Amino acid sequence: MSLNSVRPWRNIYRRKSRQIMVGSVPVGGDAPITVQTMTNTLTPDVKATIAQVQAAAEAGADIVRISVPDQDSSRALKEIVRESPVPIVADIHFHYKRGVEAAEAGAACLRINPGNIGDESRVKEVIKAARDNKCSIRIGVNAGSLEKHLLEKYGEPCPEAMVESGLDHIKILEDNDFHEFKISCKASDVFLAAAAYQALAEATDAPIHLGITEAGGLTSGTIKSAIGLGNLLWMGIGDTIRVSLSADPVEEVKVGYEILKSLGLRHRGVNIISCPSCARQGFDVIKTVEALEQRLEHIKTPMSLSIIGCVVNGPGEALMTDVGFTGGGAGSGMVYLAGKQSHKLSNDQMIDHIVEQVEKKAAELSAEEAAAAEAAE
Ligand code: SF4
């Protein structure tokens, strides 16, 4: 039973957007909120780019974006798309030809602003290439690159200017009878991004791609994104997310998932509940959690594990987790399975033993899920 059905204060009511496809991945409507990232290799370095796409996909990325700034990149894209386990979004700025080439190379989506690629004939050419190749489009409004006439009209980047820019691009696509698009309206300022996204969510039913742009390094960018994206997702806004970090794309995917997991919007892998530790701890909580995070990275089944230093909070947390360990005295602690006290365990065996218990539980949960899916067919 979902925790949300018994605890209404956990409910999030998602804005109703229409659904589009990014390759085989649905975005919007009642589709799960997807996690995206972007490669930072040179796109013509096919080997390095494919390796990064695969690592991101392995970490859980549903969709990966790749920059296509020149013709060499368009050529490389074809090969990358062929090898990629997930749909690829081609990131295009200004060059309409790159848009056409990327659609023909098999990109699942073009990130392109139709208002910035020149006259109507160029726009029509890109839209035709997208339509012919079953490629969707993401309009990407960015506070840092708003059109000159909007900056003159509004004086500075503001939510109204960003939404107007987005609606202008939408109009171009709709006038060309193209509806397979989603839209983002990013800013590096959390307040500006949040206000712009809220206004955008009122103004269109297109699926929304969320992001706080240029959020910063791993720690500061994670916090900024968690605040900005977290608030919007909590309000029900957002169909797909990208956390922008000056860090490895795999880190972006991990942070994206953690934000969705914190809000109960998506589940993947082991959710570790651990205490900060203090003088009462019966074992080294911090080292143990670090080791377990690494050893359990391969688990994709959604499940929970509590690692708590002592009996102050241990038994209570263990009640609500699939596997739990609570520190005790004399070099040993207590293992809890499915919320119930199970057996004593000595601290020096705990890592291997907990990994074993989690793997066993993950296999059981996966088998239950498969059986339930079969029964439902
Ligand atoms: S659960 Fe125990 S060890 Fe962990 S922080 Fe609280 S009192 Fe300290």
mmCIF file of C-alpha atoms and ligand atoms in Angstrom:
data_model
loop_
_atom_site.group_PDB
_atom_site.id
_atom_site.type_symbol
_atom_site.label_atom_id
_atom_site.label_comp_id
_atom_site.label_asym_id
_atom_site.label_seq_id
_atom_site.Cartn_x
_atom_site.Cartn_y
_atom_site.Cartn_z
ATOM 1 C CA MET A 1 0.000 0.000 0.000
ATOM 2 C CA SER A 2 1.330 3.419 -0.841
ATOM 3 C CA LEU A 3 2.198 5.479 2.217
ATOM 4 C CA ASN A 4 0.322 8.350 0.582
ATOM 5 C CA SER A 5 -3.004 6.528 0.764
ATOM 6 C CA VAL A 6 -2.854 6.305 4.553
ATOM 7 C CA ARG A 7 -1.046 9.595 5.171
ATOM 8 C CA PRO A 8 -2.806 12.321 3.181
ATOM 9 C CA TRP A 9 -0.274 14.949 4.280
ATOM 10 C CA ARG A 10 2.152 13.239 1.911
ATOM 11 C CA ASN A 11 -0.038 13.758 -1.152
ATOM 12 C CA ILE A 12 1.210 15.797 -4.081
ATOM 13 C CA TYR A 13 -1.380 16.735 -6.688
ATOM 14 C CA ARG A 14 0.384 16.893 -10.013
ATOM 15 C CA ARG A 15 -0.561 19.560 -12.517
ATOM 16 C CA LYS A 16 -2.339 17.973 -15.453
ATOM 17 C CA SER A 17 -0.133 18.277 -18.509
ATOM 18 C CA ARG A 18 -0.548 16.588 -21.837
ATOM 19 C CA GLN A 19 1.796 13.779 -22.660
ATOM 20 C CA ILE A 20 4.473 13.715 -25.335
ATOM 21 C CA MET A 21 7.052 11.103 -26.235
ATOM 22 C CA VAL A 22 10.790 11.544 -26.097
ATOM 23 C CA GLY A 23 11.679 8.462 -28.106
ATOM 24 C CA SER A 24 10.273 5.564 -26.102
ATOM 25 C CA VAL A 25 9.941 7.609 -22.886
ATOM 26 C CA PRO A 26 6.620 9.343 -22.126
ATOM 27 C CA VAL A 27 6.884 12.805 -20.576
ATOM 28 C CA GLY A 28 3.897 14.509 -18.980
ATOM 29 C CA GLY A 29 0.377 13.325 -18.165
ATOM 30 C CA ASP A 30 0.544 10.519 -15.636
ATOM 31 C CA ALA A 31 3.995 9.299 -16.723
ATOM 32 C CA PRO A 32 6.604 9.041 -13.965
ATOM 33 C CA ILE A 33 8.682 12.212 -13.592
ATOM 34 C CA THR A 34 11.822 11.523 -15.590
ATOM 35 C CA VAL A 35 15.419 12.332 -14.699
ATOM 36 C CA GLN A 36 17.718 13.824 -17.310
ATOM 37 C CA THR A 37 21.329 14.803 -17.503
ATOM 38 C CA MET A 38 23.704 16.129 -20.135
ATOM 39 C CA THR A 39 27.086 14.904 -21.330
ATOM 40 C CA ASN A 40 30.113 17.167 -20.991
ATOM 41 C CA THR A 41 32.467 15.309 -23.332
ATOM 42 C CA LEU A 42 33.296 16.612 -26.790
ATOM 43 C CA THR A 43 30.454 15.158 -28.852
ATOM 44 C CA PRO A 44 32.713 14.104 -31.766
ATOM 45 C CA ASP A 45 34.624 11.961 -29.257
ATOM 46 C CA VAL A 46 32.095 9.198 -29.786
ATOM 47 C CA LYS A 47 33.721 6.671 -27.473
ATOM 48 C CA ALA A 48 33.924 9.039 -24.498
ATOM 49 C CA THR A 49 30.408 10.377 -25.107
ATOM 50 C CA ILE A 50 28.853 6.918 -25.344
ATOM 51 C CA ALA A 51 30.680 5.880 -22.155
ATOM 52 C CA GLN A 52 29.232 8.904 -20.352
ATOM 53 C CA VAL A 53 25.717 8.242 -21.676
ATOM 54 C CA GLN A 54 25.946 4.634 -20.537
ATOM 55 C CA ALA A 55 27.207 5.588 -17.079
ATOM 56 C CA ALA A 56 24.366 8.091 -16.705
ATOM 57 C CA ALA A 57 21.809 5.520 -17.867
ATOM 58 C CA GLU A 58 23.227 2.956 -15.437
ATOM 59 C CA ALA A 59 22.807 5.524 -12.627
ATOM 60 C CA GLY A 60 19.143 5.880 -13.638
ATOM 61 C CA ALA A 61 18.988 8.669 -16.251
ATOM 62 C CA ASP A 62 15.850 8.228 -18.353
ATOM 63 C CA ILE A 63 16.946 10.705 -21.037
ATOM 64 C CA VAL A 64 20.369 12.197 -21.873
ATOM 65 C CA ARG A 65 21.070 15.475 -23.675
ATOM 66 C CA ILE A 66 24.061 16.070 -25.901
ATOM 67 C CA SER A 67 25.344 19.341 -27.388
ATOM 68 C CA VAL A 68 25.424 19.505 -31.157
ATOM 69 C CA PRO A 69 27.339 22.695 -31.936
ATOM 70 C CA ASP A 70 28.840 21.712 -35.325
ATOM 71 C CA GLN A 71 28.624 19.282 -38.217
ATOM 72 C CA ASP A 72 31.161 16.890 -36.692
ATOM 73 C CA SER A 73 28.849 16.598 -33.705
ATOM 74 C CA SER A 74 25.848 15.891 -35.959
ATOM 75 C CA ARG A 75 27.813 13.063 -37.590
ATOM 76 C CA ALA A 76 28.882 11.659 -34.219
ATOM 77 C CA LEU A 77 25.315 11.873 -32.939
ATOM 78 C CA LYS A 78 24.153 9.154 -35.326
ATOM 79 C CA GLU A 79 26.578 6.651 -33.853
ATOM 80 C CA ILE A 80 25.900 7.759 -30.271
ATOM 81 C CA VAL A 81 22.134 7.382 -30.730
ATOM 82 C CA ARG A 82 22.641 3.879 -32.101
ATOM 83 C CA GLU A 83 24.603 2.798 -29.027
ATOM 84 C CA SER A 84 22.610 4.675 -26.399
ATOM 85 C CA PRO A 85 20.334 2.716 -24.050
ATOM 86 C CA VAL A 86 18.188 5.848 -23.505
ATOM 87 C CA PRO A 87 16.660 8.500 -25.792
ATOM 88 C CA ILE A 88 18.985 11.336 -26.744
ATOM 89 C CA VAL A 89 18.044 15.013 -26.805
ATOM 90 C CA ALA A 90 20.135 17.140 -29.159
ATOM 91 C CA ASP A 91 20.985 20.554 -27.770
ATOM 92 C CA ILE A 92 20.886 23.114 -30.565
ATOM 93 C CA HIS A 93 21.469 26.848 -30.418
ATOM 94 C CA PHE A 94 20.763 29.146 -33.346
ATOM 95 C CA HIS A 95 21.932 26.809 -36.171
ATOM 96 C CA TYR A 96 18.780 25.492 -37.776
ATOM 97 C CA LYS A 97 20.835 23.111 -39.950
ATOM 98 C CA ARG A 98 22.140 21.353 -36.816
ATOM 99 C CA GLY A 99 18.502 20.867 -35.814
ATOM 100 C CA VAL A 100 17.654 19.251 -39.136
ATOM 101 C CA GLU A 101 20.790 17.077 -39.012
ATOM 102 C CA ALA A 102 20.151 15.996 -35.417
ATOM 103 C CA ALA A 103 16.565 14.973 -36.191
ATOM 104 C CA GLU A 104 17.812 12.980 -39.181
ATOM 105 C CA ALA A 105 20.571 11.418 -37.033
ATOM 106 C CA GLY A 106 17.945 9.899 -34.744
ATOM 107 C CA ALA A 107 17.718 12.357 -31.852
ATOM 108 C CA ALA A 108 14.529 11.705 -29.877
ATOM 109 C CA CYS A 109 14.080 15.396 -29.100
ATOM 110 C CA LEU A 110 15.581 18.721 -30.127
ATOM 111 C CA ARG A 111 16.241 21.371 -27.538
ATOM 112 C CA ILE A 112 15.789 24.391 -29.771
ATOM 113 C CA ASN A 113 14.005 27.711 -29.575
ATOM 114 C CA PRO A 114 12.126 28.196 -32.841
ATOM 115 C CA GLY A 115 12.151 31.967 -32.399
ATOM 116 C CA ASN A 116 15.960 32.051 -32.453
ATOM 117 C CA ILE A 117 16.773 30.168 -35.635
ATOM 118 C CA GLY A 118 15.959 32.713 -38.283
ATOM 119 C CA ASP A 119 13.200 33.206 -40.840
ATOM 120 C CA GLU A 120 10.029 31.210 -41.296
ATOM 121 C CA SER A 121 11.420 28.919 -43.962
ATOM 122 C CA ARG A 122 14.165 27.730 -41.568
ATOM 123 C CA VAL A 123 11.660 27.172 -38.793
ATOM 124 C CA LYS A 124 9.476 25.154 -41.148
ATOM 125 C CA GLU A 125 12.455 23.057 -42.219
ATOM 126 C CA VAL A 126 13.347 22.148 -38.626
ATOM 127 C CA ILE A 127 9.738 21.353 -37.761
ATOM 128 C CA LYS A 128 9.409 19.176 -40.851
ATOM 129 C CA ALA A 129 12.598 17.282 -39.950
ATOM 130 C CA ALA A 130 11.315 16.788 -36.401
ATOM 131 C CA ARG A 131 7.930 15.577 -37.627
ATOM 132 C CA ASP A 132 9.399 13.261 -40.290
ATOM 133 C CA ASN A 133 11.743 11.689 -37.744
ATOM 134 C CA LYS A 134 9.277 11.396 -34.833
ATOM 135 C CA CYS A 135 11.363 13.820 -32.847
ATOM 136 C CA SER A 136 9.841 16.025 -30.168
ATOM 137 C CA ILE A 137 11.044 19.529 -29.273
ATOM 138 C CA ARG A 138 11.940 21.203 -26.007
ATOM 139 C CA ILE A 139 11.618 24.932 -25.919
ATOM 140 C CA GLY A 140 14.291 26.102 -23.500
ATOM 141 C CA VAL A 141 13.751 29.602 -22.152
ATOM 142 C CA ASN A 142 16.666 30.854 -20.095
ATOM 143 C CA ALA A 143 16.717 34.060 -18.045
ATOM 144 C CA GLY A 144 20.267 34.678 -19.218
ATOM 145 C CA SER A 145 19.461 34.668 -22.906
ATOM 146 C CA LEU A 146 16.092 36.384 -23.238
ATOM 147 C CA GLU A 147 15.253 38.108 -26.514
ATOM 148 C CA LYS A 148 16.357 41.730 -26.746
ATOM 149 C CA HIS A 149 12.843 43.108 -27.302
ATOM 150 C CA LEU A 150 11.642 41.433 -24.095
ATOM 151 C CA LEU A 151 14.515 42.821 -22.076
ATOM 152 C CA GLU A 152 13.678 46.270 -23.450
ATOM 153 C CA LYS A 153 10.004 45.808 -22.668
ATOM 154 C CA TYR A 154 10.484 44.497 -19.112
ATOM 155 C CA GLY A 155 13.797 46.140 -18.205
ATOM 156 C CA GLU A 156 15.379 42.946 -16.827
ATOM 157 C CA PRO A 157 14.813 39.190 -16.799
ATOM 158 C CA CYS A 158 11.602 38.611 -14.833
ATOM 159 C CA PRO A 159 8.944 35.882 -14.709
ATOM 160 C CA GLU A 160 6.624 37.792 -17.090
ATOM 161 C CA ALA A 161 9.371 38.197 -19.704
ATOM 162 C CA MET A 162 10.324 34.524 -19.448
ATOM 163 C CA VAL A 163 6.747 33.319 -19.834
ATOM 164 C CA GLU A 164 6.158 35.689 -22.749
ATOM 165 C CA SER A 165 9.269 34.328 -24.434
ATOM 166 C CA GLY A 166 8.045 30.766 -23.883
ATOM 167 C CA LEU A 167 4.575 31.522 -25.235
ATOM 168 C CA ASP A 168 6.061 33.206 -28.325
ATOM 169 C CA HIS A 169 8.060 30.049 -29.110
ATOM 170 C CA ILE A 170 5.020 27.872 -28.409
ATOM 171 C CA LYS A 171 2.947 29.940 -30.836
ATOM 172 C CA ILE A 172 5.450 29.322 -33.625
ATOM 173 C CA LEU A 173 5.238 25.556 -33.126
ATOM 174 C CA GLU A 174 1.441 25.568 -32.793
ATOM 175 C CA ASP A 175 1.024 27.776 -35.865
ATOM 176 C CA ASN A 176 2.883 25.024 -37.685
ATOM 177 C CA ASP A 177 0.549 22.423 -36.185
ATOM 178 C CA PHE A 178 3.383 20.911 -34.116
ATOM 179 C CA HIS A 179 2.313 19.844 -30.631
ATOM 180 C CA GLU A 180 4.955 17.332 -29.509
ATOM 181 C CA PHE A 181 6.819 19.807 -27.357
ATOM 182 C CA LYS A 182 7.735 20.445 -23.752
ATOM 183 C CA ILE A 183 9.076 23.615 -22.257
ATOM 184 C CA SER A 184 11.517 24.832 -19.643
ATOM 185 C CA CYS A 185 12.044 28.280 -18.203
ATOM 186 C CA LYS A 186 15.285 28.192 -16.280
ATOM 187 C CA ALA A 187 17.157 30.732 -14.211
ATOM 188 C CA SER A 188 20.103 30.420 -11.874
ATOM 189 C CA ASP A 189 18.174 32.467 -9.300
ATOM 190 C CA VAL A 190 15.863 30.157 -7.375
ATOM 191 C CA PHE A 191 13.178 32.823 -6.796
ATOM 192 C CA LEU A 192 13.081 33.832 -10.448
ATOM 193 C CA ALA A 193 12.978 30.251 -11.699
ATOM 194 C CA ALA A 194 10.240 29.256 -9.245
ATOM 195 C CA ALA A 195 8.058 32.285 -10.066
ATOM 196 C CA ALA A 196 8.546 31.815 -13.817
ATOM 197 C CA TYR A 197 7.708 28.112 -13.656
ATOM 198 C CA GLN A 198 4.563 28.782 -11.615
ATOM 199 C CA ALA A 199 3.354 31.322 -14.166
ATOM 200 C CA LEU A 200 4.279 29.020 -17.034
ATOM 201 C CA ALA A 201 2.354 26.144 -15.449
ATOM 202 C CA GLU A 202 -0.775 28.358 -15.507
ATOM 203 C CA ALA A 203 -0.213 29.515 -19.078
ATOM 204 C CA THR A 204 0.207 26.196 -20.909
ATOM 205 C CA ASP A 205 -0.675 22.525 -20.622
ATOM 206 C CA ALA A 206 2.609 21.475 -22.238
ATOM 207 C CA PRO A 207 4.795 19.137 -20.182
ATOM 208 C CA ILE A 208 7.310 21.085 -18.123
ATOM 209 C CA HIS A 209 11.031 20.384 -17.920
ATOM 210 C CA LEU A 210 12.364 21.729 -14.613
ATOM 211 C CA GLY A 211 15.827 23.000 -13.915
ATOM 212 C CA ILE A 212 17.765 25.574 -11.971
ATOM 213 C CA THR A 213 20.403 26.515 -14.487
ATOM 214 C CA GLU A 214 24.083 26.919 -13.648
ATOM 215 C CA ALA A 215 23.272 25.885 -10.098
ATOM 216 C CA GLY A 216 26.937 25.509 -9.096
ATOM 217 C CA GLY A 217 29.146 22.736 -7.742
ATOM 218 C CA LEU A 218 28.057 19.465 -6.195
ATOM 219 C CA THR A 219 27.119 20.730 -2.736
ATOM 220 C CA SER A 220 25.815 24.235 -3.429
ATOM 221 C CA GLY A 221 24.127 23.185 -6.682
ATOM 222 C CA THR A 222 22.438 20.254 -5.000
ATOM 223 C CA ILE A 223 21.023 22.499 -2.295
ATOM 224 C CA LYS A 224 19.860 25.153 -4.753
ATOM 225 C CA SER A 225 18.235 22.533 -6.960
ATOM 226 C CA ALA A 226 16.633 20.761 -4.031
ATOM 227 C CA ILE A 227 15.063 24.036 -2.890
ATOM 228 C CA GLY A 228 13.992 25.255 -6.336
ATOM 229 C CA LEU A 229 12.954 21.983 -7.944
ATOM 230 C CA GLY A 230 11.756 20.556 -4.652
ATOM 231 C CA ASN A 231 9.301 23.387 -4.069
ATOM 232 C CA LEU A 232 7.943 23.235 -7.608
ATOM 233 C CA LEU A 233 7.596 19.448 -7.558
ATOM 234 C CA TRP A 234 5.864 19.690 -4.183
ATOM 235 C CA MET A 235 3.375 22.088 -5.795
ATOM 236 C CA GLY A 236 2.790 19.457 -8.470
ATOM 237 C CA ILE A 237 4.713 21.270 -11.196
ATOM 238 C CA GLY A 238 7.226 19.407 -13.344
ATOM 239 C CA ASP A 239 7.202 16.369 -15.635
ATOM 240 C CA THR A 240 10.924 15.891 -16.176
ATOM 241 C CA ILE A 241 13.917 17.316 -14.320
ATOM 242 C CA ARG A 242 17.571 18.060 -14.852
ATOM 243 C CA VAL A 243 19.834 19.045 -12.000
ATOM 244 C CA SER A 244 22.650 21.202 -13.445
ATOM 245 C CA LEU A 245 25.870 20.729 -11.518
ATOM 246 C CA SER A 246 29.495 21.527 -12.252
ATOM 247 C CA ALA A 247 30.126 17.838 -11.618
ATOM 248 C CA ASP A 248 29.972 14.428 -13.270
ATOM 249 C CA PRO A 249 26.603 13.783 -15.008
ATOM 250 C CA VAL A 250 26.220 10.684 -12.835
ATOM 251 C CA GLU A 251 26.101 13.004 -9.803
ATOM 252 C CA GLU A 252 23.332 15.016 -11.483
ATOM 253 C CA VAL A 253 21.306 11.842 -11.934
ATOM 254 C CA LYS A 254 21.856 10.765 -8.330
ATOM 255 C CA VAL A 255 20.792 14.187 -7.014
ATOM 256 C CA GLY A 256 17.751 14.237 -9.331
ATOM 257 C CA TYR A 257 16.648 10.888 -8.002
ATOM 258 C CA GLU A 258 17.235 11.886 -4.407
ATOM 259 C CA ILE A 259 14.993 14.954 -4.866
ATOM 260 C CA LEU A 260 12.225 12.810 -6.363
ATOM 261 C CA LYS A 261 12.719 10.115 -3.723
ATOM 262 C CA SER A 262 12.479 12.664 -0.899
ATOM 263 C CA LEU A 263 9.065 13.701 -2.201
ATOM 264 C CA GLY A 264 7.909 10.135 -2.808
ATOM 265 C CA LEU A 265 7.573 10.912 -6.530
ATOM 266 C CA ARG A 266 9.934 8.239 -7.781
ATOM 267 C CA HIS A 267 11.644 5.322 -6.125
ATOM 268 C CA ARG A 268 14.842 3.607 -7.119
ATOM 269 C CA GLY A 269 17.434 1.736 -5.164
ATOM 270 C CA VAL A 270 18.041 1.699 -1.450
ATOM 271 C CA ASN A 271 16.815 4.665 0.550
ATOM 272 C CA ILE A 272 19.226 4.754 3.496
ATOM 273 C CA ILE A 273 17.925 6.349 6.668
ATOM 274 C CA SER A 274 20.842 7.035 8.977
ATOM 275 C CA CYS A 275 21.478 9.174 12.014
ATOM 276 C CA PRO A 276 24.202 11.832 12.148
ATOM 277 C CA SER A 277 25.870 9.873 15.002
ATOM 278 C CA CYS A 278 27.042 11.178 18.367
ATOM 279 C CA ALA A 279 28.796 9.954 21.501
ATOM 280 C CA ARG A 280 26.079 7.361 22.014
ATOM 281 C CA GLN A 281 26.811 5.492 18.779
ATOM 282 C CA GLY A 282 27.480 1.771 19.156
ATOM 283 C CA PHE A 283 29.516 1.635 15.913
ATOM 284 C CA ASP A 284 31.014 4.103 13.415
ATOM 285 C CA VAL A 285 27.825 5.257 11.686
ATOM 286 C CA ILE A 286 29.451 7.608 9.169
ATOM 287 C CA LYS A 287 32.017 5.079 7.879
ATOM 288 C CA THR A 288 29.391 2.341 7.776
ATOM 289 C CA VAL A 289 26.934 4.426 5.758
ATOM 290 C CA GLU A 290 29.691 5.460 3.325
ATOM 291 C CA ALA A 291 30.664 1.821 2.808
ATOM 292 C CA LEU A 292 27.044 0.681 2.436
ATOM 293 C CA GLU A 293 26.222 3.421 -0.081
ATOM 294 C CA GLN A 294 29.013 2.095 -2.279
ATOM 295 C CA ARG A 295 28.292 -1.575 -1.764
ATOM 296 C CA LEU A 296 24.565 -1.109 -2.481
ATOM 297 C CA GLU A 297 24.842 1.081 -5.585
ATOM 298 C CA HIS A 298 23.911 -1.853 -7.824
ATOM 299 C CA ILE A 299 20.481 -2.352 -6.206
ATOM 300 C CA LYS A 300 17.727 -0.841 -8.341
ATOM 301 C CA THR A 301 14.710 -2.232 -6.446
ATOM 302 C CA PRO A 302 13.114 0.492 -4.314
ATOM 303 C CA MET A 303 13.556 -0.381 -0.650
ATOM 304 C CA SER A 304 14.615 1.135 2.648
ATOM 305 C CA LEU A 305 17.449 0.528 5.097
ATOM 306 C CA SER A 306 17.927 2.169 8.487
ATOM 307 C CA ILE A 307 21.393 2.440 9.993
ATOM 308 C CA ILE A 308 21.083 4.033 13.411
ATOM 309 C CA GLY A 309 23.796 4.436 16.001
ATOM 310 C CA CYS A 310 21.867 3.522 19.143
ATOM 311 C CA VAL A 311 18.535 2.583 20.666
ATOM 312 C CA VAL A 312 17.409 6.226 21.077
ATOM 313 C CA ASN A 313 16.006 6.230 17.532
ATOM 314 C CA GLY A 314 17.037 2.864 16.103
ATOM 315 C CA PRO A 315 14.028 0.664 16.920
ATOM 316 C CA GLY A 316 11.569 3.398 15.879
ATOM 317 C CA GLU A 317 13.207 3.919 12.493
ATOM 318 C CA ALA A 318 13.607 0.166 11.977
ATOM 319 C CA LEU A 319 9.821 -0.222 12.337
ATOM 320 C CA MET A 320 9.380 1.638 9.053
ATOM 321 C CA THR A 321 12.199 0.128 6.972
ATOM 322 C CA ASP A 322 12.720 -3.143 5.110
ATOM 323 C CA VAL A 323 16.076 -3.806 6.758
ATOM 324 C CA GLY A 324 17.442 -2.074 9.839
ATOM 325 C CA PHE A 325 20.460 -2.098 12.083
ATOM 326 C CA THR A 326 20.639 -0.442 15.478
ATOM 327 C CA GLY A 327 23.849 -0.121 17.452
ATOM 328 C CA GLY A 328 23.984 -1.653 20.905
ATOM 329 C CA GLY A 329 26.668 -2.279 23.491
ATOM 330 C CA ALA A 330 29.721 -4.547 23.608
ATOM 331 C CA GLY A 331 30.555 -4.433 19.893
ATOM 332 C CA SER A 332 27.244 -5.693 18.548
ATOM 333 C CA GLY A 333 23.833 -4.452 17.505
ATOM 334 C CA MET A 334 20.402 -5.635 16.432
ATOM 335 C CA VAL A 335 19.158 -6.460 12.937
ATOM 336 C CA TYR A 336 15.527 -5.738 12.081
ATOM 337 C CA LEU A 337 13.755 -7.305 9.119
ATOM 338 C CA ALA A 338 10.459 -5.898 7.823
ATOM 339 C CA GLY A 339 10.196 -3.762 10.950
ATOM 340 C CA LYS A 340 10.647 -6.650 13.388
ATOM 341 C CA GLN A 341 13.570 -7.390 15.663
ATOM 342 C CA SER A 342 15.369 -10.353 14.091
ATOM 343 C CA HIS A 343 18.871 -11.211 15.346
ATOM 344 C CA LYS A 344 21.992 -9.899 17.037
ATOM 345 C CA LEU A 345 24.994 -9.063 14.871
ATOM 346 C CA SER A 346 28.561 -8.258 15.798
ATOM 347 C CA ASN A 347 29.848 -4.929 14.459
ATOM 348 C CA ASP A 348 32.802 -6.455 12.639
ATOM 349 C CA GLN A 349 30.488 -8.520 10.417
ATOM 350 C CA MET A 350 27.845 -5.900 9.869
ATOM 351 C CA ILE A 351 28.720 -4.525 6.401
ATOM 352 C CA ASP A 352 28.838 -7.908 4.633
ATOM 353 C CA HIS A 353 25.826 -9.171 6.531
ATOM 354 C CA ILE A 354 23.683 -6.088 5.843
ATOM 355 C CA VAL A 355 24.610 -6.150 2.141
ATOM 356 C CA GLU A 356 23.527 -9.801 2.078
ATOM 357 C CA GLN A 357 20.228 -9.020 3.824
ATOM 358 C CA VAL A 358 19.499 -6.104 1.487
ATOM 359 C CA GLU A 359 20.281 -8.171 -1.616
ATOM 360 C CA LYS A 360 18.000 -10.932 -0.351
ATOM 361 C CA LYS A 361 15.174 -8.495 0.382
ATOM 362 C CA ALA A 362 15.619 -6.772 -2.996
ATOM 363 C CA ALA A 363 15.338 -10.141 -4.775
ATOM 364 C CA GLU A 364 12.166 -10.948 -2.792
ATOM 365 C CA LEU A 365 10.581 -7.563 -3.552
ATOM 366 C CA SER A 366 11.417 -7.854 -7.261
ATOM 367 C CA ALA A 367 9.931 -11.358 -7.389
ATOM 368 C CA GLU A 368 6.755 -10.114 -5.647
ATOM 369 C CA GLU A 369 6.477 -7.254 -8.106
ATOM 370 C CA ALA A 370 6.963 -9.549 -11.085
ATOM 371 C CA ALA A 371 4.307 -11.944 -9.746
ATOM 372 C CA ALA A 372 1.871 -9.072 -9.178
ATOM 373 C CA ALA A 373 2.485 -7.759 -12.710
ATOM 374 C CA GLU A 374 1.886 -11.239 -14.141
ATOM 375 C CA ALA A 375 -1.347 -11.640 -12.152
ATOM 376 C CA ALA A 376 -2.577 -8.279 -13.416
ATOM 377 C CA GLU A 377 -2.115 -9.261 -17.082
HETATM 378 S S1 SF4 B 1 20.428 7.676 17.141
HETATM 379 FE FE1 SF4 B 1 21.796 7.518 18.914
HETATM 380 S S2 SF4 B 1 23.850 7.564 18.002
HETATM 381 FE FE2 SF4 B 1 22.475 8.330 16.436
HETATM 382 S S3 SF4 B 1 22.538 10.532 16.746
HETATM 383 FE FE3 SF4 B 1 20.766 9.787 17.867
HETATM 384 S S4 SF4 B 1 21.503 9.459 19.949
HETATM 385 FE FE4 SF4 B 1 23.332 9.660 18.636
#
